[in-house]
Short mmCIF file of C-alpha atoms in Angstrom, two decimals:
data_model
loop_
_atom_site.label_atom_id
_atom_site.label_comp_id
_atom_site.label_asym_id
_atom_site.label_seq_id
_atom_site.Cartn_x
_atom_site.Cartn_y
_atom_site.Cartn_z
CA MET A 9 46.40 -13.48 -38.61
CA ARG A 10 49.73 -12.27 -37.25
CA LYS A 11 51.58 -14.80 -39.55
CA TRP A 12 49.52 -13.67 -42.52
CA PHE A 13 50.39 -10.06 -41.83
CA VAL A 14 53.99 -10.87 -41.54
CA LEU A 15 53.97 -12.96 -44.68
CA PHE A 16 52.11 -10.02 -46.41
CA CYS A 17 54.90 -7.62 -45.39
CA ILE A 18 57.69 -10.06 -46.56
CA VAL A 19 56.08 -10.57 -49.97
CA THR A 20 54.73 -7.04 -50.79
CA ILE A 21 57.89 -4.93 -49.53
CA PRO A 22 60.35 -6.61 -52.09
CA VAL A 23 57.76 -6.86 -54.84
CA ALA A 24 56.70 -3.19 -54.37
CA GLY A 25 60.39 -2.13 -54.39
CA TYR A 26 61.05 -4.04 -57.60
CA LEU A 27 58.10 -2.65 -59.38
CA ILE A 28 59.00 0.90 -58.35
CA TYR A 29 62.50 0.35 -59.65
CA GLN A 30 61.10 -0.83 -62.94
CA ASN A 31 58.57 2.02 -63.32
CA PRO A 32 58.28 4.90 -61.01
CA PHE A 33 54.51 5.02 -61.63
CA TRP A 34 54.21 2.15 -59.01
CA SER A 35 55.15 4.60 -56.33
CA LEU A 36 51.65 5.52 -56.16
CA SER A 37 50.96 2.02 -54.61
CA LEU A 38 52.74 3.30 -51.45
CA LEU A 39 49.78 5.44 -50.66
CA ILE A 40 48.14 2.21 -49.65
CA LEU A 41 50.97 -0.06 -48.95
CA LEU A 42 52.99 2.12 -46.61
CA PRO A 43 50.19 3.20 -44.17
CA SER A 44 49.24 -0.60 -44.12
CA TRP A 45 52.72 -1.72 -43.31
CA LEU A 46 53.20 0.93 -40.58
CA VAL A 47 49.77 0.62 -38.74
CA GLY A 48 50.04 -3.29 -38.99
CA THR A 49 53.50 -3.29 -37.47
CA TYR A 50 52.39 -0.78 -34.80
CA ASP A 51 49.31 -3.12 -33.87
CA LEU A 52 51.76 -6.14 -33.82
CA VAL A 53 54.03 -4.67 -31.27
CA GLN A 54 51.60 -2.57 -29.14
CA THR A 55 50.36 -4.14 -25.88
CA LYS A 56 47.19 -2.26 -24.99
CA HIS A 57 44.62 -4.09 -27.33
CA THR A 58 44.77 -7.79 -27.70
CA ILE A 59 42.38 -7.71 -30.72
CA LYS A 60 44.80 -5.51 -32.60
CA LYS A 61 47.90 -7.36 -31.57
CA ASN A 62 46.24 -10.78 -32.65
CA TYR A 63 44.71 -9.34 -35.79
CA PRO A 64 47.02 -6.46 -37.15
CA LEU A 65 45.34 -3.95 -39.35
CA PHE A 66 42.18 -5.95 -39.57
CA GLY A 67 41.31 -5.82 -35.90
CA ARG A 68 40.80 -2.09 -36.30
CA LEU A 69 37.58 -2.88 -38.28
CA ARG A 70 36.12 -3.75 -34.65
CA TYR A 71 36.49 -0.22 -33.54
CA VAL A 72 35.24 1.15 -36.77
CA MET A 73 32.05 -1.02 -36.49
CA GLU A 74 31.58 -0.03 -32.87
CA GLU A 75 31.69 3.69 -33.86
CA LEU A 76 29.20 3.17 -36.73
CA ARG A 77 26.89 0.77 -34.65
CA PRO A 78 24.67 3.47 -33.07
CA LYS A 79 24.16 5.23 -36.42
CA ILE A 80 23.45 2.07 -38.28
CA TYR A 81 20.99 0.89 -35.57
CA GLN A 82 19.09 4.25 -35.46
CA TYR A 83 18.84 4.68 -39.20
CA PHE A 84 18.41 1.11 -40.52
CA VAL A 85 17.53 -1.35 -37.59
CA GLU A 86 15.30 0.36 -34.99
CA SER A 87 11.60 0.50 -35.38
CA ASP A 88 9.58 3.70 -34.88
CA THR A 89 8.49 2.47 -31.38
CA ASP A 90 11.71 0.85 -29.83
CA GLY A 91 14.48 3.57 -30.06
CA THR A 92 16.00 4.73 -26.74
CA PRO A 93 15.97 6.91 -24.85
CA ILE A 94 13.49 8.71 -27.05
CA ASN A 95 11.79 6.53 -29.69
CA ARG A 96 11.52 7.73 -33.30
CA ILE A 97 7.67 8.50 -32.89
CA ASN A 98 8.33 11.10 -30.13
CA ARG A 99 11.45 12.48 -31.97
CA SER A 100 9.45 12.83 -35.19
CA VAL A 101 6.63 14.58 -33.11
CA VAL A 102 9.06 17.18 -31.75
CA TYR A 103 10.77 17.70 -35.13
CA GLN A 104 7.36 18.37 -36.81
CA ARG A 105 6.04 20.68 -34.26
CA ALA A 106 9.22 22.65 -34.29
CA LYS A 107 9.12 23.11 -37.91
CA ARG A 108 5.20 23.47 -37.92
CA VAL A 109 4.70 20.60 -40.53
CA LEU A 110 2.45 17.66 -40.83
CA ARG A 111 0.38 17.56 -37.49
CA THR A 112 -1.26 14.36 -38.36
CA LYS A 113 -0.32 10.65 -38.75
CA PRO A 114 -1.36 8.03 -41.26
CA PHE A 115 -2.97 4.57 -40.83
CA GLY A 116 -3.62 4.53 -37.16
CA THR A 117 -1.38 3.89 -34.22
CA GLN A 118 1.83 1.87 -34.34
CA VAL A 119 1.66 1.31 -30.57
CA ASN A 120 0.48 -1.92 -29.41
CA VAL A 121 -2.55 -1.02 -27.26
CA TYR A 122 -2.77 -4.54 -25.83
CA GLU A 123 0.76 -4.52 -24.48
CA PRO A 124 1.23 -4.01 -20.75
CA GLY A 125 2.25 -0.46 -19.92
CA TYR A 126 0.17 1.17 -22.56
CA GLU A 127 -1.58 4.30 -21.25
CA TRP A 128 -4.43 6.53 -22.21
CA ILE A 129 -7.13 9.01 -21.21
CA ASN A 130 -10.76 8.56 -22.01
CA HIS A 131 -12.71 11.21 -23.98
CA SER A 132 -16.13 12.56 -22.96
CA MET A 133 -19.22 11.97 -24.74
CA TYR A 134 -19.82 15.90 -24.47
CA PRO A 135 -16.39 17.25 -25.33
CA LEU A 136 -15.64 21.01 -25.27
CA ASP A 137 -14.42 23.04 -28.13
CA GLU A 138 -10.75 23.82 -27.45
CA HIS A 139 -11.49 27.63 -27.30
CA GLN A 140 -13.59 26.72 -24.15
CA VAL A 141 -10.29 25.99 -22.51
CA PRO A 142 -8.84 29.46 -21.89
CA LEU A 143 -5.03 29.92 -22.42
CA GLU A 144 -4.75 31.52 -19.04
CA ASN A 145 -5.72 28.16 -17.54
CA LEU A 146 -2.54 26.71 -19.02
CA LYS A 147 -0.39 28.97 -16.77
CA VAL A 148 0.42 28.20 -13.08
CA LYS A 149 0.88 30.98 -10.44
CA ILE A 150 3.90 30.00 -8.31
CA GLY A 151 4.40 31.56 -4.92
CA SER A 152 3.38 30.59 -1.40
CA LYS A 153 1.99 33.16 1.08
CA HIS A 154 5.54 34.13 2.01
CA CYS A 155 6.45 35.13 -1.72
CA SER A 156 5.68 38.65 -2.79
CA GLN A 157 6.75 38.43 -6.44
CA LYS A 158 4.71 35.46 -7.62
CA TYR A 159 5.34 34.09 -11.11
CA ASN A 160 2.84 33.12 -13.65
CA ALA A 161 4.55 30.12 -15.25
CA SER A 162 3.71 28.06 -18.41
CA ILE A 163 2.63 24.42 -17.88
CA LEU A 164 5.74 23.58 -20.00
CA ASN A 165 9.31 25.14 -19.40
CA ILE A 166 12.89 24.51 -20.46
CA SER A 167 14.50 22.24 -17.98
CA ALA A 168 17.91 22.88 -16.36
CA MET A 169 20.85 22.79 -18.88
CA SER A 170 23.97 24.70 -18.12
CA TYR A 171 26.09 26.80 -20.46
CA GLY A 172 29.11 24.58 -20.50
CA SER A 173 27.22 21.46 -20.96
CA LEU A 174 25.42 23.14 -23.89
CA SER A 175 26.99 25.53 -26.47
CA GLY A 176 26.55 29.20 -26.24
CA ASN A 177 24.32 29.21 -29.35
CA ALA A 178 22.15 26.41 -28.01
CA VAL A 179 21.53 28.37 -24.76
CA GLU A 180 20.86 31.54 -26.69
CA ALA A 181 18.44 29.86 -29.03
CA LEU A 182 16.66 28.48 -25.96
CA ASN A 183 16.39 31.81 -24.47
CA LYS A 184 15.17 33.27 -27.79
CA GLY A 185 12.42 30.66 -27.86
CA ALA A 186 11.46 31.46 -24.19
CA SER A 187 11.25 35.20 -24.95
CA LEU A 188 8.99 34.55 -28.06
CA GLY A 189 6.70 32.23 -26.22
CA GLY A 190 6.51 33.71 -22.70
CA PHE A 191 7.66 30.75 -20.90
CA ALA A 192 10.78 30.10 -18.63
CA GLN A 193 14.32 28.73 -19.23
CA ASN A 194 16.23 27.13 -16.32
CA THR A 195 19.81 28.02 -16.31
CA GLY A 196 21.14 24.68 -14.80
CA GLU A 197 23.67 25.00 -11.97
CA GLY A 198 26.24 26.62 -14.21
CA SER A 199 24.73 30.02 -13.36
CA ILE A 200 23.57 32.82 -15.62
CA SER A 201 25.62 33.39 -18.76
CA ASP A 202 25.29 36.32 -21.24
CA PHE A 203 23.66 33.79 -23.61
CA HIS A 204 20.71 33.48 -21.00
CA LEU A 205 20.38 37.25 -21.03
CA LYS A 206 20.60 37.93 -24.74
CA HIS A 207 16.88 37.95 -25.69
CA GLY A 208 15.12 38.70 -22.38
CA GLY A 209 13.51 35.36 -22.00
CA HIS A 210 12.28 34.50 -18.49
CA ILE A 211 14.95 32.72 -16.37
CA ILE A 212 14.84 30.40 -13.55
CA TRP A 213 18.29 30.56 -11.84
CA GLN A 214 19.40 27.24 -10.49
CA VAL A 215 21.79 27.28 -7.56
CA GLY A 216 23.64 24.00 -7.03
CA THR A 217 26.03 22.78 -4.47
CA GLY A 218 29.02 24.70 -6.04
CA TYR A 219 26.97 27.93 -5.62
CA PHE A 220 28.15 29.10 -9.18
CA GLY A 221 27.28 32.79 -9.55
CA ALA A 222 26.52 33.07 -5.87
CA ARG A 223 29.97 32.27 -4.40
CA ASP A 224 33.29 33.71 -3.16
CA HIS A 225 36.59 32.33 -4.45
CA ASP A 226 36.77 29.74 -1.65
CA GLY A 227 33.46 28.17 -2.77
CA ASN A 228 31.34 29.63 0.12
CA PHE A 229 28.00 31.07 -0.59
CA SER A 230 28.15 34.84 -1.13
CA GLU A 231 25.10 37.00 -0.31
CA GLU A 232 26.61 39.89 -2.36
CA LYS A 233 27.06 37.71 -5.56
CA PHE A 234 23.60 36.17 -4.96
CA VAL A 235 21.77 39.44 -4.69
CA GLU A 236 23.69 40.59 -7.91
CA ASN A 237 22.19 37.82 -10.00
CA ALA A 238 18.86 37.21 -8.12
CA THR A 239 17.54 40.81 -8.52
CA ARG A 240 17.88 40.75 -12.37
CA GLU A 241 14.69 41.52 -14.06
CA SER A 242 14.71 38.55 -16.20
CA VAL A 243 15.24 36.18 -13.22
CA LYS A 244 11.62 35.13 -12.18
CA MET A 245 12.28 32.28 -9.91
CA ILE A 246 15.42 30.78 -8.08
CA GLU A 247 15.85 27.03 -7.72
CA ILE A 248 18.01 25.27 -4.96
CA LYS A 249 19.34 22.10 -6.62
CA LEU A 250 19.65 19.23 -4.11
CA SER A 251 19.93 16.48 -6.58
CA GLN A 252 19.16 15.60 -10.23
CA GLY A 253 17.75 12.56 -11.90
CA ALA A 254 20.74 11.77 -14.09
CA LYS A 255 23.16 11.50 -11.01
CA PRO A 256 21.36 11.93 -7.77
CA GLY A 257 23.50 12.33 -4.70
CA HIS A 258 26.54 12.79 -6.94
CA GLY A 259 28.81 15.91 -7.23
CA GLY A 260 30.46 16.92 -10.35
CA ILE A 261 33.68 18.42 -11.73
CA LEU A 262 34.45 21.11 -14.14
CA PRO A 263 37.63 20.04 -16.01
CA ALA A 264 40.35 22.67 -16.00
CA LYS A 265 40.49 22.57 -19.95
CA LYS A 266 36.83 23.45 -20.08
CA ASN A 267 37.04 26.15 -17.39
CA THR A 268 37.65 28.98 -19.92
CA PRO A 269 37.85 32.67 -18.74
CA GLU A 270 34.33 33.19 -19.97
CA ILE A 271 32.86 30.19 -17.94
CA ALA A 272 35.07 31.10 -14.90
CA ARG A 273 33.67 34.66 -14.83
CA ILE A 274 30.12 33.43 -15.16
CA ARG A 275 30.54 30.90 -12.39
CA GLY A 276 32.71 32.90 -10.07
CA VAL A 277 35.89 30.75 -10.00
CA LYS A 278 39.41 31.00 -11.23
CA PRO A 279 40.01 30.04 -14.85
CA TYR A 280 41.89 26.89 -15.97
CA VAL A 281 41.70 25.13 -12.79
CA ALA A 282 39.37 22.04 -12.00
CA VAL A 283 36.40 23.04 -9.98
CA MET A 284 34.62 20.53 -7.77
CA SER A 285 30.81 20.64 -7.06
CA PRO A 286 30.21 18.61 -3.84
CA PRO A 287 27.43 16.06 -3.54
CA GLY A 288 25.67 18.13 -0.82
CA HIS A 289 25.19 21.77 0.10
CA THR A 290 27.45 23.46 2.70
CA GLU A 291 24.90 26.07 3.80
CA PHE A 292 22.52 23.37 5.54
CA ASN A 293 22.49 19.81 6.39
CA ASN A 294 19.04 19.19 7.57
CA SER A 295 15.37 20.13 6.90
CA TYR A 296 15.35 23.10 9.24
CA GLY A 297 18.57 24.44 7.77
CA LEU A 298 17.10 24.10 4.43
CA ILE A 299 13.94 26.05 5.32
CA ASP A 300 16.05 28.90 6.82
CA PHE A 301 18.11 28.99 3.68
CA ILE A 302 15.04 29.14 1.49
CA GLN A 303 13.72 32.06 3.50
CA LYS A 304 17.15 33.70 3.43
CA LEU A 305 17.26 33.56 -0.39
CA ARG A 306 13.58 34.80 -0.63
CA GLU A 307 14.35 37.83 1.33
CA LEU A 308 17.59 38.57 -0.51
CA SER A 309 15.95 38.30 -3.84
CA GLY A 310 13.19 40.77 -2.92
CA GLY A 311 10.50 38.14 -2.50
CA LYS A 312 10.85 36.08 -5.67
CA PRO A 313 9.66 32.39 -5.54
CA ILE A 314 12.27 30.03 -4.22
CA GLY A 315 12.00 26.26 -5.12
CA ILE A 316 14.12 23.17 -4.48
CA LYS A 317 14.88 20.46 -7.13
CA LEU A 318 15.49 16.91 -6.19
CA CYS A 319 15.24 13.43 -7.52
CA PHE A 320 13.01 11.64 -4.92
CA GLY A 321 15.17 9.58 -2.49
CA LYS A 322 14.75 8.21 0.98
CA ILE A 323 10.96 8.58 1.86
CA HIS A 324 11.63 9.35 5.59
CA GLU A 325 13.88 12.41 4.71
CA PHE A 326 11.30 13.90 2.58
CA GLU A 327 8.61 13.37 5.19
CA GLU A 328 10.82 14.87 7.83
CA LEU A 329 10.97 18.04 5.51
CA CYS A 330 7.24 17.97 5.23
CA LYS A 331 6.97 17.99 8.96
CA ALA A 332 9.53 20.87 9.35
CA MET A 333 7.79 22.94 6.83
CA LYS A 334 4.49 22.27 8.68
CA GLU A 335 6.05 23.17 12.00
CA ARG A 336 7.68 26.38 10.71
CA ASP A 337 4.82 27.33 8.57
CA ASN A 338 7.25 28.07 5.78
CA TYR A 339 7.84 26.36 2.57
CA PRO A 340 9.54 26.40 -0.71
CA ASP A 341 7.25 28.12 -3.25
CA TYR A 342 7.81 25.12 -5.58
CA ILE A 343 9.32 21.69 -5.58
CA VAL A 344 10.77 20.06 -8.75
CA ILE A 345 10.69 16.36 -8.84
CA ASP A 346 13.34 15.08 -11.24
CA GLY A 347 12.80 11.51 -12.39
CA GLY A 348 15.61 9.02 -12.35
CA GLU A 349 15.16 8.62 -16.03
CA GLY A 350 16.27 12.21 -16.68
CA GLY A 351 19.50 13.43 -18.13
CA THR A 352 20.92 15.31 -20.98
CA GLY A 353 24.65 15.25 -20.61
CA ALA A 354 27.06 12.90 -18.84
CA ALA A 355 26.57 10.87 -15.78
CA PRO A 356 28.20 7.73 -14.35
CA LEU A 357 26.51 4.60 -15.55
CA GLU A 358 25.38 3.35 -12.20
CA PHE A 359 23.95 6.67 -11.18
CA SER A 360 22.11 7.12 -14.43
CA ASP A 361 20.76 3.49 -14.60
CA SER A 362 20.33 2.43 -10.96
CA LEU A 363 19.94 5.47 -8.63
CA GLY A 364 16.99 7.65 -7.97
CA THR A 365 13.24 7.20 -8.03
CA PRO A 366 11.59 7.42 -11.53
CA MET A 367 9.31 10.35 -12.06
CA THR A 368 5.93 8.63 -11.71
CA GLU A 369 6.67 7.16 -8.28
CA GLY A 370 8.56 10.28 -7.33
CA ILE A 371 5.68 12.69 -8.02
CA VAL A 372 3.08 10.40 -6.48
CA LEU A 373 5.10 10.05 -3.18
CA ALA A 374 5.87 13.74 -3.02
CA CYS A 375 2.41 14.92 -3.67
CA ASN A 376 0.78 12.38 -1.16
CA LEU A 377 3.14 13.47 1.58
CA LEU A 378 2.56 17.21 0.99
CA LYS A 379 -1.14 16.53 1.21
CA LYS A 380 -0.83 14.36 4.37
CA TYR A 381 0.69 17.28 6.13
CA GLY A 382 -1.74 19.80 4.68
CA ILE A 383 0.83 21.91 2.75
CA ARG A 384 0.00 20.95 -0.82
CA ASP A 385 -1.86 24.12 -1.35
CA GLN A 386 1.09 26.34 -0.47
CA VAL A 387 3.70 24.40 -2.64
CA LYS A 388 3.48 24.11 -6.42
CA VAL A 389 4.93 20.82 -7.88
CA LEU A 390 6.83 20.72 -11.09
CA VAL A 391 8.19 17.53 -12.72
CA SER A 392 10.82 16.64 -15.23
CA GLY A 393 11.76 13.32 -16.90
CA LYS A 394 10.98 12.38 -20.50
CA ILE A 395 8.16 14.90 -20.90
CA ILE A 396 7.85 15.06 -24.75
CA THR A 397 4.22 15.19 -25.78
CA GLY A 398 1.06 16.76 -24.65
CA PHE A 399 -0.24 13.50 -23.21
CA HIS A 400 3.05 13.15 -21.14
CA ILE A 401 2.06 16.70 -19.55
CA ILE A 402 -1.57 15.49 -19.05
CA ARG A 403 -0.40 12.41 -17.33
CA ALA A 404 2.07 14.29 -15.09
CA ILE A 405 -0.65 16.70 -14.02
CA SER A 406 -3.22 13.91 -13.38
CA LEU A 407 -0.56 12.39 -11.08
CA GLY A 408 -0.26 15.50 -9.06
CA ALA A 409 2.05 17.90 -10.86
CA ASP A 410 1.08 21.61 -11.50
CA ALA A 411 3.58 22.11 -14.37
CA CYS A 412 6.40 20.34 -16.37
CA TYR A 413 9.98 20.86 -17.41
CA SER A 414 11.42 19.35 -20.61
CA ALA A 415 15.08 19.12 -21.53
CA ARG A 416 15.60 16.39 -24.20
CA ALA A 417 12.53 17.60 -26.19
CA MET A 418 13.97 21.08 -26.34
CA MET A 419 17.18 19.71 -27.44
CA LEU A 420 15.41 17.75 -30.24
CA ALA A 421 13.62 20.96 -31.10
CA LEU A 422 17.01 22.68 -31.62
CA GLY A 423 18.15 19.89 -34.00
CA CYS A 424 19.50 17.14 -31.78
CA ILE A 425 19.74 13.86 -33.64
CA GLN A 426 20.12 11.65 -30.65
CA ALA A 427 23.66 10.75 -31.65
CA LEU A 428 24.29 9.60 -27.87
CA ILE A 429 27.78 11.42 -27.84
CA CYS A 430 26.78 14.36 -25.61
CA ASN A 431 29.76 13.54 -23.22
CA THR A 432 32.47 13.63 -26.01
CA ASN A 433 32.35 17.21 -26.92
CA LYS A 434 31.57 16.26 -30.54
CA CYS A 435 27.77 16.82 -30.79
CA PRO A 436 27.16 16.92 -34.57
CA ALA A 437 24.12 19.35 -34.09
CA GLY A 438 26.29 21.81 -32.23
CA ILE A 439 24.11 21.58 -29.04
CA ALA A 440 26.05 19.64 -26.54
CA THR A 441 29.57 20.97 -27.29
CA GLN A 442 31.97 23.68 -26.67
CA ASP A 443 33.60 23.19 -30.07
CA LYS A 444 32.93 26.34 -31.81
CA SER A 445 33.43 24.80 -35.28
CA LEU A 446 30.24 22.77 -34.36
CA SER A 447 28.24 25.20 -32.60
CA TRP A 448 28.80 27.62 -35.31
CA GLY A 449 26.32 25.69 -37.53
CA LEU A 450 23.47 26.23 -35.07
CA ASP A 451 21.43 29.40 -36.20
CA VAL A 452 20.11 31.07 -33.11
CA GLU A 453 17.15 32.84 -34.94
CA ASN A 454 15.93 29.80 -36.69
CA LYS A 455 16.23 27.58 -33.68
CA GLY A 456 14.71 30.06 -31.39
CA VAL A 457 11.59 30.17 -33.54
CA ARG A 458 11.57 26.40 -33.49
CA ILE A 459 11.76 26.13 -29.71
CA ASN A 460 8.67 28.51 -29.52
CA ASN A 461 6.88 26.47 -32.19
CA TYR A 462 7.42 23.22 -30.29
CA HIS A 463 6.27 24.91 -27.07
CA GLN A 464 3.24 26.40 -28.62
CA GLU A 465 2.10 23.21 -30.40
CA THR A 466 2.67 21.09 -27.44
CA VAL A 467 0.83 23.39 -25.06
CA ASN A 468 -1.98 23.52 -27.69
CA SER A 469 -2.13 19.78 -27.72
CA VAL A 470 -2.75 19.77 -23.99
CA ARG A 471 -5.68 22.19 -24.54
CA GLU A 472 -7.11 19.90 -27.20
CA ILE A 473 -6.88 16.82 -24.92
CA LEU A 474 -8.49 18.64 -22.08
CA ALA A 475 -11.31 19.72 -24.54
CA SER A 476 -11.81 16.10 -25.74
CA ALA A 477 -12.15 14.87 -22.05
CA GLY A 478 -14.68 17.68 -21.28
CA LEU A 479 -12.34 19.58 -19.02
CA ASP A 480 -11.69 23.34 -19.07
CA HIS A 481 -8.67 23.32 -16.72
CA PRO A 482 -5.70 21.06 -16.04
CA ASP A 483 -6.63 21.17 -12.22
CA LYS A 484 -9.67 19.03 -12.82
CA LEU A 485 -7.42 16.11 -14.11
CA LYS A 486 -7.31 13.28 -11.48
CA ARG A 487 -5.40 9.94 -11.38
CA ASP A 488 -8.61 8.12 -12.24
CA ASP A 489 -8.70 9.92 -15.60
CA ILE A 490 -5.63 7.86 -16.86
CA PHE A 491 -5.71 4.19 -17.56
CA ARG A 492 -2.94 1.70 -17.87
CA ARG A 493 -3.03 -1.70 -19.25
CA ILE A 494 -1.66 -4.19 -16.67
CA SER A 495 -1.96 -7.27 -18.91
CA PRO A 496 -3.74 -8.17 -22.04
CA VAL A 497 -6.98 -8.67 -20.14
CA GLU A 498 -6.61 -6.19 -17.24
CA VAL A 499 -6.80 -2.41 -17.01
CA LYS A 500 -6.46 -0.10 -14.08
CA SER A 501 -6.61 3.62 -13.44
CA LEU A 502 -3.59 5.46 -12.09
CA GLU A 503 -5.73 6.03 -8.89
CA GLU A 504 -6.00 2.29 -8.34
CA ILE A 505 -2.22 1.96 -9.04
CA TYR A 506 -1.17 5.03 -7.01
CA PRO A 507 -3.84 5.68 -4.34
CA SER A 508 -4.18 9.22 -3.46
CA VAL A 509 -4.10 10.38 0.26
#
């Protein structure tokens, strides 16, 4: 191909020159030929890409097709059931609920109900009317005996997504939806921005290892800064992030170019410098230190619920924490179990794919250990990790959860098209970007309503499923209510697969 390109140049350059000399009209051909000559020559002499060097000009088609591949696959190749990480069936459910259109589906399920992994809940011969499931039963009161400002949370809330990873318009729209629906928005570890406060939606303030919003300029925890944010009226709970499903046990870095004066002010750092978030906390390094820190934050916040978020890791470490909580008779008011399948932004491939316990096993292990040490009644358990539909919530509660977080479903409700370029700052939907020319297109008022619609419709679907199963409260769900196909001829309940303590 190199020889053909050289021959192409040798032939076309003099021919083009002759034709232009004969008739200036032929100068228009240079609009195509000149870029071809220059680009092909550059490809021929560069040393970075072998494909381009061996196939000047034409080798670039590889990169064009690589760029188009995800779009072609999503729109023309994938079926309704095999798209990843969220298949088209579930994406369509979110879109339809957000827009409040078409609550039904035609011609039966597309899911292979005889394929291993298929799950379902059995209905009752004597179902309830959905109005026999009071809406207040779909709320969860969070707060241990040490908490004086308990919070009545929805069974579905917005998972942790920071301003910085999401655009200001996206964060504000989420807050608008939370305000309309009376559910909570988690700030993520990037602290509380003006966008989180714009519409008065309930806030769960997450404090990560960088202590953003609660740190001095050296990165140490600051009681004064913490109190300033923790005592805000809209902050209903405070969450200590130990780890997250997307990159458990991994720190983070805020690049200098993304650390604008606005973000620096929110996070309590200097602008235009790279800021590290260490893998672990500096305020504690064992279970007893963590419990002391929880109590400290509870007192500083005026008695608000203090929780911890973690992707379930080493079993003996969580059991040590349970022992310490039992011994001290002090606990976090809630624990969030983030599944290893979680993630909305950017994470190292190995951490995203190969570290951390998936949500199902994580919630089972956590709840079993809390029960083993007799402290489950003091600690509410929330989960996150591909919570999209009402059945996902039902399933999580049957495994032991009290309530759920959702991140990606909320992004879809905002208009996310699963372009899978969240880590490039080029999100076409204006959600996972700081490019104002892209986020400008995200209308806060419209998307805020859609967030509330999705939440309301999904919680209502939980209500309908409970009624169909003859249950009037999520607390009555047990692991033996959910069934999973193990093989074409074998079915087990989740209780048989994951025995309770």
